[in-house]
Amino acid sequence: MVSRVIPVEPFDLVIFGGTGDLARRKILPALFRRFRGGQMPAGARIIGTARGGLDTVGYRSLVAEALHEFSGEGSGAEINAFLQRVSYVTVDAAGDTGWLKLREPIEEEQGPRVRLFYFSVRPRLFGGLAERIYRHGMARGARIVVEKPFGKDLDTARELNQMLAAYFYESQIYRIDHYLGKETVQNLMAIRFGNMLFEPLWNSQYVDHIQITVAETVDVAGREAYYDRAGAMRDMMQNHLMQLLCLIAMEPPAKFDSDAVRDEKLKVIRALDPVQPHHIVRGQFEGDAAAGLKSYRESVGNPRSATESYVALKAHISNWRWAGTPFYLRTGKRLVARSSVINVMFKDAPHSIFGEDAGRHANLLSIRLQPDEGITLKVTIKEPGQGGMRLVDVPLDMSFAEALGQEGSHPADAYERLIMDVIRGNQTLFMRGDEVEAAWAWTDPVIEGWTARGDVPKPYVSASTGPDDADLLMRRDGREWRGIRP
Ligand code: NAD
C-alpha cells in the first residue's frame, strides 16, 4: 500500500532553541524526512535560532551532524540539498538581540507563505518569545508550536495560556503532545468511527474495563532535576495517558474537525471523577548493584525524594457510556519493557453454552502504540483436533508493518506528522488550552492529596512491571494487568 504525498504550502519555520536536544533529535530529522518524502515545497525555509553565536555555516554542520546521529537515512547529496533550506540567526528569547535580523528573511517578499515559530525552549521563555514576535510585527497569521510541559499545575497552565493568548488567537497556538501524532492514535479514531463493528459494543454494557499502559525502560538520565520536581503524574499521566484516555472514551464527534474532536475530548476530562486515594499506587525504582544501576533517589541525587517514577490509578468516567467501567492507567520508568498499549477488555459472554470445561473467554482488543504499532483482536474459537468442544483464544493480529508493507514498517514519526499538520493548519491532533486546564484540574487534587498525606512511593525492582501494590489494585477488583511485553 503506497501513501500519497501531497506537498504542503511554502513555509518559513523558525525554531527557537534550534541547537537544543529536541531540535537535533526530533524536529530537524522529522523535517529532513519530509523533505526526502517530497513533501517540502521549493522555497520552504528553516531558520534555526539560539542564543549562542553560530552562523549559518556553523549551524548547517550542526544540523548535518544531528541528521547523521538521529536520522541515519539519506545520502550526502540529499542532506546537502536539505541544508540549502536551512539558515541561522542568533536570537535572544529573553532579550532584544537578533530580532531585527530575524525579521529580514521573513519580511522578504516571497508571496503567500505559512509562518511558524517553534518554541523549543524552556517554558519560562514562552511569554517573552510571544511578546517579542508580536512586538516585531511577526505574529499576524503566524502559528506557534509549544512544547510540553504546559505548566506544572492548573494555575501555571492558566498563566501560560493567558500569556500566549495576549498575543495569539487560540487558532494560532499548537500545543504538541507527540503521543497524538502516532499512527495508531489516529487509527484509534479510524477503527472506532470508520467501522460499524466496534462502536455498538464500546460502552459499559460490553466493556469490562480498559487498561492503558505506557511503560518505559529508560530512567531519568539527563532530566534529573526536572523529573524530580515533576514525577510520573505530571510528566506522563496528565498529558499522554490522559490524551489516550480521551480518544478511547470520547463520543463520536459530528465530524473529524479540530474543534469537534477537541470538544468531545474535553467532555471526557470533565466527566472524570476525582480519584480515590486507595485507587492510586506510586512507585520508585530501586537500584541494581549487579547491573550497575542506580536507584531513583541516587539517580536524582536526592536521598529523601518522594517523587514517583511510577504511577498507577483507577479512573471512572461519570457519563452514560462509561458509568461502572473502570479505566486502569499506569506508567513508569525503568520497567521490564518499552511498551505503550491500550487494552479494551470485553465482558464474558453472559452464558456459556459449552459448559464449565470450556472455560471462560472474553474478547480483547489490544492497540499497540509502540513498539510495533498495530492492533490485535482476541477471539474465541474451537480448539482444533479431536478433543471435544474446547475453546481457545486466538489473536487476529494486524501489525501495521506487515499489513501496510513499506509505509507501515516506517510509519511517519509523530513529529513529522505533527509539524506537517501545523503547516496545513490542522489543529485536530493538538491540545486546546481548555483541555490542558481541565486535565490539570483533575490532576492537581491527586497530587495535593498524596502530598498532604505524606505518601511515600513504594519501591519496585528495576526491569519489573512496577510495585506489587499496582497488582493488588487490580486483584482487589478480581482483575489483572496484561503483561508488559516489548
Ligand atoms: P535544551 O536545553 O537541549 O535546548 C534549549 C535550547 O534553547 C538551546 O538551543 C538554547 O540555545 C536555547 N536557549 C536557551 N536560552 C535561550 C535564550 N535566552 N534565547 C534563545 N535561545 C535560548 O532543551 P530541549 O531538551 O531541546 O527542550 C526544549 C523544550 O522542549 C523544553 O521546553 C522541553 O521541556 C521540551 N521538550 C523536550 C523534549 C526532549 O526530548 N528533549 C521532549 C519534550 C519536550
Coordinates of C-alpha atoms and ligand atoms in Angstrom, one line a residue:
M1 CA 0.0 0.0 0.0
V2 CA 1.6 3.3 -1.0
S3 CA 0.5 6.5 0.6
R4 CA 0.2 9.7 -1.4
V5 CA 2.5 12.6 -0.6
I6 CA 0.9 16.0 -1.0
P7 CA 3.3 18.9 -0.7
V8 CA 2.4 21.5 1.9
E9 CA 2.3 25.2 1.3
P10 CA 5.7 27.0 1.2
F11 CA 6.6 27.9 4.7
D12 CA 9.1 29.7 7.0
L13 CA 9.8 27.7 10.1
V14 CA 11.7 29.4 12.8
I15 CA 13.0 27.1 15.5
F16 CA 13.7 28.8 18.8
G17 CA 16.1 26.5 20.6
G18 CA 17.4 25.3 17.2
T19 CA 20.6 23.9 18.8
G20 CA 18.8 22.1 21.6
D21 CA 18.3 18.4 22.2
L22 CA 14.7 18.3 20.9
A23 CA 15.6 20.2 17.7
R24 CA 18.5 17.9 17.0
R25 CA 16.8 14.6 17.9
K26 CA 13.3 15.2 16.7
I27 CA 12.4 18.4 14.9
L28 CA 15.3 18.5 12.3
P29 CA 15.3 14.8 11.5
A30 CA 11.5 15.0 11.1
L31 CA 11.8 17.9 8.6
F32 CA 14.5 16.1 6.7
R33 CA 12.4 13.0 6.4
R34 CA 9.5 15.1 5.0
F35 CA 12.0 16.7 2.6
R36 CA 13.1 13.3 1.4
G37 CA 9.5 12.3 1.1
G38 CA 8.9 15.1 -1.3
Q39 CA 6.5 17.0 1.0
M40 CA 8.6 20.1 1.4
P41 CA 7.9 22.6 -1.4
A42 CA 10.6 24.6 -3.1
G43 CA 11.1 27.8 -1.2
A44 CA 10.4 26.3 2.2
R45 CA 12.9 27.7 4.7
I46 CA 14.0 26.6 8.1
I47 CA 15.6 29.2 10.3
G48 CA 17.3 27.9 13.4
T49 CA 17.8 30.3 16.2
A50 CA 19.5 30.1 19.6
R51 CA 21.4 32.4 21.9
G52 CA 24.8 31.0 21.0
G53 CA 26.9 32.8 18.4
L54 CA 26.8 30.5 15.4
D55 CA 26.4 31.4 11.8
T56 CA 24.6 29.7 9.0
V57 CA 27.6 27.6 8.0
G58 CA 28.2 26.5 11.6
Y59 CA 24.5 25.7 12.1
R60 CA 24.3 23.7 8.9
S61 CA 27.2 21.5 10.1
L62 CA 25.3 21.1 13.4
V63 CA 22.2 20.1 11.5
A64 CA 24.2 17.6 9.3
E65 CA 25.7 16.0 12.4
A66 CA 22.2 15.8 14.0
L67 CA 20.9 14.1 10.9
H68 CA 23.7 11.6 10.8
E69 CA 23.3 10.8 14.5
F70 CA 19.5 10.8 14.8
S71 CA 18.1 10.2 11.4
G72 CA 20.5 7.7 9.9
E73 CA 19.0 8.0 6.5
G74 CA 19.5 9.9 3.3
S75 CA 22.6 10.3 1.1
G76 CA 25.1 13.1 1.4
A77 CA 23.6 14.8 -1.6
E78 CA 20.1 14.7 0.0
I79 CA 21.5 16.1 3.2
N80 CA 23.2 18.9 1.3
A81 CA 20.1 19.8 -0.6
F82 CA 18.2 19.9 2.6
L83 CA 20.8 22.1 4.2
Q84 CA 20.3 24.7 1.5
R85 CA 16.9 25.4 3.1
V86 CA 18.5 25.9 6.5
S87 CA 19.8 29.2 7.9
Y88 CA 20.7 30.5 11.3
V89 CA 20.1 33.7 13.3
T90 CA 21.3 34.4 16.8
V91 CA 18.2 35.5 18.8
D92 CA 17.9 36.0 22.5
A93 CA 14.4 34.8 23.6
A94 CA 14.7 36.8 26.7
G95 CA 16.3 40.0 25.3
D96 CA 16.3 42.1 22.2
T97 CA 19.4 40.7 20.4
G98 CA 18.7 39.4 16.9
W99 CA 15.1 40.2 16.5
L100 CA 15.5 42.7 13.7
K101 CA 17.8 40.3 11.9
L102 CA 15.2 37.5 12.3
R103 CA 12.6 39.7 10.6
E104 CA 14.7 40.2 7.5
P105 CA 14.3 36.8 5.8
I106 CA 10.7 36.7 6.9
E107 CA 9.9 40.1 5.5
E108 CA 11.4 39.4 2.1
E109 CA 8.7 39.4 -0.5
Q110 CA 8.1 35.7 -1.1
G111 CA 4.4 35.5 -1.9
P112 CA 2.0 33.9 0.4
R113 CA 3.6 31.5 2.9
V114 CA 2.9 29.9 6.2
R115 CA 4.9 31.3 9.1
L116 CA 5.6 29.1 12.0
F117 CA 7.5 29.6 15.2
Y118 CA 8.5 26.5 17.1
F119 CA 9.1 27.2 20.8
S120 CA 11.7 24.5 21.6
V121 CA 13.0 26.3 24.6
R122 CA 12.3 26.2 28.3
P123 CA 8.7 27.2 29.1
R124 CA 9.7 30.2 31.1
L125 CA 10.9 31.8 27.9
F126 CA 7.5 31.3 26.1
G127 CA 6.0 34.6 27.3
G128 CA 8.9 36.7 26.2
L129 CA 9.0 35.0 22.9
A130 CA 5.3 35.5 22.3
E131 CA 5.6 39.2 23.2
R132 CA 8.7 39.8 21.0
I133 CA 7.2 38.0 18.0
Y134 CA 4.2 40.3 18.3
R135 CA 6.2 43.5 19.0
H136 CA 8.3 42.8 15.9
G137 CA 5.3 42.5 13.8
M138 CA 5.5 38.8 13.0
A139 CA 2.5 37.5 14.9
R140 CA -0.2 38.2 12.4
G141 CA -1.3 35.0 10.6
A142 CA 1.6 33.1 12.2
R143 CA 1.4 29.8 14.0
I144 CA 3.3 28.9 17.2
V145 CA 4.2 25.5 18.3
V146 CA 4.5 25.0 22.0
E147 CA 6.2 22.0 23.7
K148 CA 5.3 20.4 26.9
P149 CA 5.3 20.8 29.9
F150 CA 2.3 23.1 29.8
G151 CA 2.5 24.3 33.3
K152 CA 3.0 22.2 36.5
D153 CA -0.5 22.7 37.8
L154 CA -3.7 24.4 36.9
D155 CA -2.5 27.9 38.0
T156 CA 0.7 27.8 36.0
A157 CA -1.1 26.3 32.9
R158 CA -3.6 29.1 33.1
E159 CA -0.8 31.7 33.4
L160 CA 0.9 30.2 30.3
N161 CA -2.3 30.1 28.3
Q162 CA -3.0 33.7 29.2
M163 CA 0.5 34.8 28.3
L164 CA 0.1 33.2 24.9
A165 CA -3.5 34.5 24.5
A166 CA -2.2 38.1 25.0
Y167 CA -0.6 37.9 21.5
F168 CA -2.1 35.0 19.7
Y169 CA -5.5 33.6 19.0
E170 CA -6.2 30.0 20.1
S171 CA -6.4 29.1 16.4
Q172 CA -2.7 30.1 16.1
I173 CA -1.5 28.0 19.0
Y174 CA -0.4 24.4 18.5
R175 CA 0.3 22.6 21.8
I176 CA 2.2 19.5 21.0
D177 CA 1.7 16.1 22.6
H178 CA 3.7 13.8 20.4
Y179 CA 1.6 10.8 21.5
L180 CA -1.2 12.3 19.4
G181 CA 1.0 12.2 16.3
K182 CA 1.4 8.4 16.4
E183 CA -0.1 6.4 13.6
T184 CA -2.0 4.1 15.9
V185 CA -3.6 7.0 17.8
Q186 CA -5.2 8.3 14.7
N187 CA -6.0 4.8 13.8
L188 CA -7.8 4.5 17.0
M189 CA -10.3 7.1 15.7
A190 CA -10.4 5.3 12.3
I191 CA -11.2 2.0 14.0
R192 CA -13.8 3.4 16.3
F193 CA -15.6 5.7 13.9
G194 CA -14.8 4.2 10.5
N195 CA -16.2 0.7 11.3
M196 CA -19.6 -0.5 12.4
L197 CA -18.0 -3.4 14.2
F198 CA -16.8 -1.8 17.5
E199 CA -18.8 1.3 18.3
P200 CA -22.0 -0.5 19.3
L201 CA -20.0 -2.5 21.8
W202 CA -18.0 0.5 23.0
N203 CA -19.7 1.1 26.4
S204 CA -20.1 -0.2 29.9
Q205 CA -22.6 -2.8 28.9
Y206 CA -20.0 -4.7 26.9
V207 CA -16.6 -3.5 28.0
D208 CA -15.5 -4.8 31.4
H209 CA -12.6 -2.4 31.8
I210 CA -9.8 -0.6 29.9
Q211 CA -6.1 -0.7 30.6
I212 CA -3.7 1.9 29.4
T213 CA 0.0 1.2 29.9
V214 CA 2.9 3.4 28.9
A215 CA 6.0 1.6 30.1
E216 CA 9.5 2.8 29.6
T217 CA 12.8 1.0 30.2
V218 CA 14.7 4.3 30.4
D219 CA 15.2 6.1 33.7
V220 CA 15.5 9.8 34.2
A221 CA 19.1 10.3 32.9
G222 CA 19.6 13.8 31.6
R223 CA 16.4 15.2 33.0
E224 CA 17.0 14.5 36.8
A225 CA 16.3 18.0 38.1
Y226 CA 13.2 18.5 36.1
Y227 CA 11.9 15.0 36.7
D228 CA 12.3 15.1 40.4
R229 CA 10.1 18.2 40.5
A230 CA 7.6 16.7 38.2
G231 CA 7.2 12.9 38.7
A232 CA 5.3 10.5 36.5
M233 CA 1.9 12.0 37.3
R234 CA 2.8 15.4 35.8
D235 CA 5.3 14.1 33.2
M236 CA 3.2 11.4 31.7
M237 CA -0.3 10.9 33.2
Q238 CA -1.6 14.4 33.0
N239 CA -0.8 14.6 29.3
H240 CA 0.0 11.5 27.3
L241 CA -2.2 8.9 29.2
M242 CA -5.0 11.5 29.6
Q243 CA -5.0 12.1 25.8
L244 CA -5.2 8.3 25.1
L245 CA -8.0 8.0 27.6
C246 CA -9.9 10.8 25.9
L247 CA -9.6 9.2 22.5
I248 CA -10.7 5.8 23.8
A249 CA -13.6 7.2 25.7
M250 CA -15.0 10.1 23.8
E251 CA -18.3 10.3 22.0
P252 CA -18.2 10.3 18.2
P253 CA -17.6 13.8 17.1
A254 CA -20.1 15.0 14.4
K255 CA -17.2 15.4 12.0
F256 CA -13.4 15.0 12.0
D257 CA -12.6 18.6 12.6
S258 CA -10.4 20.0 15.2
D259 CA -12.9 21.7 17.4
A260 CA -15.5 18.9 17.1
V261 CA -12.8 16.3 18.2
R262 CA -11.4 18.5 21.0
D263 CA -14.9 19.3 22.3
E264 CA -15.5 15.6 22.8
K265 CA -12.2 15.0 24.4
L266 CA -12.8 17.9 26.8
K267 CA -16.2 16.4 27.8
V268 CA -14.4 13.2 28.8
I269 CA -11.9 15.0 31.1
R270 CA -14.7 17.0 32.7
A271 CA -16.6 13.8 33.3
L272 CA -13.7 12.1 35.2
D273 CA -14.4 11.5 38.9
P274 CA -11.9 12.6 41.5
V275 CA -9.5 9.7 42.0
Q276 CA -9.9 7.9 45.4
P277 CA -6.7 7.8 47.4
H278 CA -6.8 4.0 47.6
H279 CA -7.1 3.8 43.8
I280 CA -3.6 5.3 43.4
V281 CA -0.2 3.5 43.6
R282 CA 3.0 5.3 43.3
G283 CA 6.4 3.7 43.0
Q284 CA 10.1 4.5 42.8
F285 CA 12.6 2.2 41.1
E286 CA 15.3 0.5 43.2
G287 CA 18.9 0.2 42.2
D288 CA 20.5 -3.0 40.9
A289 CA 24.2 -3.1 42.0
A290 CA 24.9 -6.2 39.9
A291 CA 23.7 -4.4 36.8
G292 CA 25.4 -1.1 37.8
L293 CA 22.0 0.6 38.0
K294 CA 21.4 3.4 40.5
S295 CA 18.1 3.7 42.4
Y296 CA 15.8 6.6 41.6
R297 CA 16.9 8.5 44.6
E298 CA 20.6 8.0 43.7
S299 CA 19.9 9.0 40.1
V300 CA 18.3 12.3 41.1
G301 CA 20.8 12.9 43.9
N302 CA 18.0 13.4 46.4
P303 CA 18.1 10.7 49.1
R304 CA 14.7 11.8 50.5
S305 CA 12.9 12.3 47.3
A306 CA 9.2 11.4 47.4
T307 CA 8.7 11.8 43.7
E308 CA 7.2 8.9 41.8
S309 CA 8.9 7.3 38.8
Y310 CA 5.8 5.1 38.5
V311 CA 2.1 5.7 39.0
A312 CA -1.0 3.5 38.5
L313 CA -4.5 4.5 39.1
K314 CA -8.1 3.6 38.6
A315 CA -10.3 6.3 37.0
H316 CA -14.0 6.5 36.5
I317 CA -15.9 8.5 33.9
S318 CA -19.3 9.5 35.0
N319 CA -21.4 9.6 31.9
W320 CA -23.9 7.3 30.3
R321 CA -21.5 5.4 28.2
W322 CA -18.9 4.6 30.8
A323 CA -20.7 4.6 34.2
G324 CA -19.3 1.5 36.0
T325 CA -16.4 0.7 33.7
P326 CA -13.1 1.3 35.3
F327 CA -10.1 2.7 33.4
Y328 CA -6.8 1.5 34.8
L329 CA -3.9 3.7 33.8
R330 CA -0.2 3.0 34.6
T331 CA 3.1 4.5 33.5
G332 CA 6.6 4.1 34.8
K333 CA 10.3 4.3 34.2
R334 CA 12.9 1.5 34.3
L335 CA 10.3 -1.1 33.7
V336 CA 10.7 -4.5 32.1
A337 CA 10.0 -3.4 28.5
R338 CA 9.2 -0.3 26.5
S339 CA 5.6 -0.7 25.6
S340 CA 2.6 1.6 25.1
V341 CA -0.6 -0.3 24.7
I342 CA -4.3 0.2 25.3
N343 CA -6.3 -3.0 26.1
V344 CA -10.0 -2.9 25.8
M345 CA -11.2 -5.9 27.8
F346 CA -14.7 -7.0 26.8
K347 CA -17.1 -8.8 29.2
D348 CA -17.5 -12.5 29.2
A349 CA -20.4 -13.9 27.2
P350 CA -23.4 -13.8 29.5
H351 CA -23.9 -17.5 29.4
S352 CA -21.6 -20.3 28.3
I353 CA -23.4 -23.0 26.2
F354 CA -20.3 -25.1 26.2
G355 CA -20.3 -25.8 29.9
E356 CA -17.7 -25.3 32.6
D357 CA -14.9 -27.3 30.9
A358 CA -14.8 -24.9 28.0
G359 CA -13.6 -22.2 30.4
R360 CA -14.5 -18.5 30.4
H361 CA -13.3 -16.5 27.4
A362 CA -13.5 -12.8 26.8
N363 CA -12.6 -10.8 23.8
L364 CA -9.8 -8.3 24.0
L365 CA -8.9 -5.5 21.6
S366 CA -5.3 -4.6 22.1
I367 CA -4.0 -1.4 20.5
R368 CA -0.2 -1.1 20.4
L369 CA 1.3 2.3 20.1
Q370 CA 4.9 1.3 20.5
P371 CA 6.9 -0.5 19.5
D372 CA 5.5 -2.4 16.5
E373 CA 2.3 -0.2 16.1
G374 CA -0.7 -2.4 15.4
I375 CA -3.9 -4.0 16.6
T376 CA -4.8 -7.4 17.9
L377 CA -8.3 -8.7 18.4
K378 CA -8.5 -11.8 20.5
V379 CA -11.4 -14.0 19.6
T380 CA -12.5 -17.4 20.9
I381 CA -12.6 -20.4 18.6
K382 CA -12.8 -24.1 19.0
E383 CA -9.5 -25.7 19.8
P384 CA -8.6 -27.7 16.7
G385 CA -8.5 -31.5 17.0
Q386 CA -10.5 -34.3 18.4
G387 CA -10.6 -33.2 22.0
G388 CA -14.2 -32.3 22.0
M389 CA -15.6 -28.8 22.3
R390 CA -12.8 -27.0 24.0
L391 CA -12.4 -23.3 23.4
V392 CA -9.2 -21.3 22.8
D393 CA -8.4 -17.6 22.3
V394 CA -6.6 -16.8 19.1
P395 CA -5.3 -13.4 18.0
L396 CA -6.4 -11.7 14.8
D397 CA -3.3 -9.7 14.5
M398 CA -2.7 -6.7 12.4
S399 CA 0.8 -5.4 12.6
F400 CA 0.9 -2.2 10.6
A401 CA 4.4 -3.1 9.5
E402 CA 3.1 -6.4 7.9
A403 CA -0.3 -5.2 6.7
L404 CA 0.9 -2.0 5.1
G405 CA 4.3 -3.0 3.8
Q406 CA 6.9 -0.4 3.4
E407 CA 4.8 2.5 4.6
G408 CA 3.6 0.6 7.7
S409 CA 7.1 -0.6 8.6
H410 CA 8.3 3.0 8.7
P411 CA 5.3 4.9 10.0
A412 CA 6.0 8.6 10.0
D413 CA 7.5 9.8 13.2
A414 CA 5.0 11.7 15.3
Y415 CA 6.9 14.9 14.9
E416 CA 6.8 14.6 11.1
R417 CA 3.1 14.3 11.1
L418 CA 2.5 17.0 13.6
I419 CA 4.8 19.6 12.0
M420 CA 3.1 19.0 8.7
D421 CA -0.3 19.4 10.4
V422 CA 0.8 22.8 11.8
I423 CA 1.8 23.8 8.3
R424 CA -1.5 22.6 6.9
G425 CA -3.3 24.5 9.7
N426 CA -4.9 21.4 11.2
Q427 CA -5.2 21.5 15.0
T428 CA -7.0 18.2 15.5
L429 CA -4.0 16.5 17.0
F430 CA -3.0 19.4 19.2
M431 CA -4.3 20.2 22.7
R432 CA -6.6 23.2 23.1
G433 CA -6.0 25.5 26.1
D434 CA -9.2 24.4 27.9
E435 CA -8.3 20.7 27.5
V436 CA -4.9 21.3 29.2
E437 CA -6.5 23.2 32.0
A438 CA -9.2 20.6 32.5
A439 CA -6.5 17.9 32.7
W440 CA -4.7 19.8 35.4
A441 CA -7.9 20.4 37.3
W442 CA -8.3 16.6 37.5
T443 CA -4.6 16.1 38.3
D444 CA -4.0 18.7 40.9
P445 CA -6.2 17.2 43.7
V446 CA -4.5 13.8 43.2
I447 CA -1.1 15.3 43.8
E448 CA -2.3 17.6 46.6
G449 CA -3.9 14.6 48.2
W450 CA -0.7 12.5 48.4
T451 CA 1.4 15.4 49.4
A452 CA -1.0 16.2 52.3
R453 CA -1.0 12.5 53.3
G454 CA 2.8 12.5 53.3
D455 CA 2.6 9.5 51.0
V456 CA 5.9 7.8 50.1
P457 CA 6.2 5.9 46.8
K458 CA 6.7 2.1 47.0
P459 CA 10.0 0.7 45.9
Y460 CA 10.0 -1.5 42.8
V461 CA 12.6 -3.7 41.3
S462 CA 14.4 -2.4 38.2
A463 CA 13.2 -4.1 35.0
S464 CA 10.0 -5.3 36.7
T465 CA 6.4 -4.4 36.0
G466 CA 6.2 -1.9 38.9
P467 CA 5.3 -2.1 42.6
D468 CA 3.3 -5.1 43.9
D469 CA 0.6 -2.7 45.1
A470 CA -0.3 -2.0 41.5
D471 CA -1.1 -5.7 41.0
L472 CA -3.1 -5.5 44.2
L473 CA -5.1 -2.6 42.8
M474 CA -6.3 -4.9 40.1
R475 CA -6.6 -8.0 42.1
R476 CA -8.9 -6.3 44.6
D477 CA -11.3 -5.9 41.7
G478 CA -10.8 -9.5 40.5
R479 CA -8.8 -8.4 37.5
E480 CA -5.2 -8.4 36.4
W481 CA -2.9 -6.3 34.3
R482 CA -1.9 -7.7 30.9
G483 CA 1.8 -8.4 30.8
I484 CA 4.2 -5.7 29.7
R485 CA 5.9 -7.1 26.6
P486 CA 8.3 -5.5 24.1
Ligands
NAD1 P1 17.9 22.1 25.5 O1 18.3 22.7 26.8 O2 18.7 21.0 24.9 O3 17.9 23.3 24.4 C1 17.4 24.6 24.7 C2 17.6 25.5 23.5 O4 17.2 26.8 23.9 C3 19.1 25.6 23.1 O5 19.1 25.7 21.7 C4 19.5 27.0 23.7 O6 20.5 27.7 23.0 C5 18.2 27.7 23.6 N1 18.1 28.9 24.5 C6 18.2 28.8 25.9 N2 18.0 30.1 26.4 C7 17.8 30.9 25.3 C8 17.5 32.3 25.2 N3 17.5 33.1 26.2 N4 17.3 32.8 23.9 C9 17.4 31.9 22.9 N5 17.6 30.6 22.9 C10 17.8 30.1 24.1 O7 16.4 21.7 25.7 P2 15.5 20.7 24.9 O8 15.6 19.3 25.5 O9 15.7 20.8 23.4 O10 14.0 21.1 25.2 C11 13.4 22.3 24.7 C12 11.9 22.3 25.1 O11 11.3 21.2 24.6 C13 11.7 22.4 26.6 O12 10.6 23.1 26.9 C14 11.5 20.9 27.0 O13 10.7 20.8 28.1 C15 10.7 20.5 25.7 N6 10.7 19.1 25.5 C16 11.9 18.4 25.2 C17 11.9 17.1 24.9 C18 13.2 16.4 24.5 O14 13.1 15.2 24.2 N7 14.3 17.0 24.6 C19 10.7 16.4 24.9 C20 9.5 17.0 25.2 C21 9.6 18.4 25.4

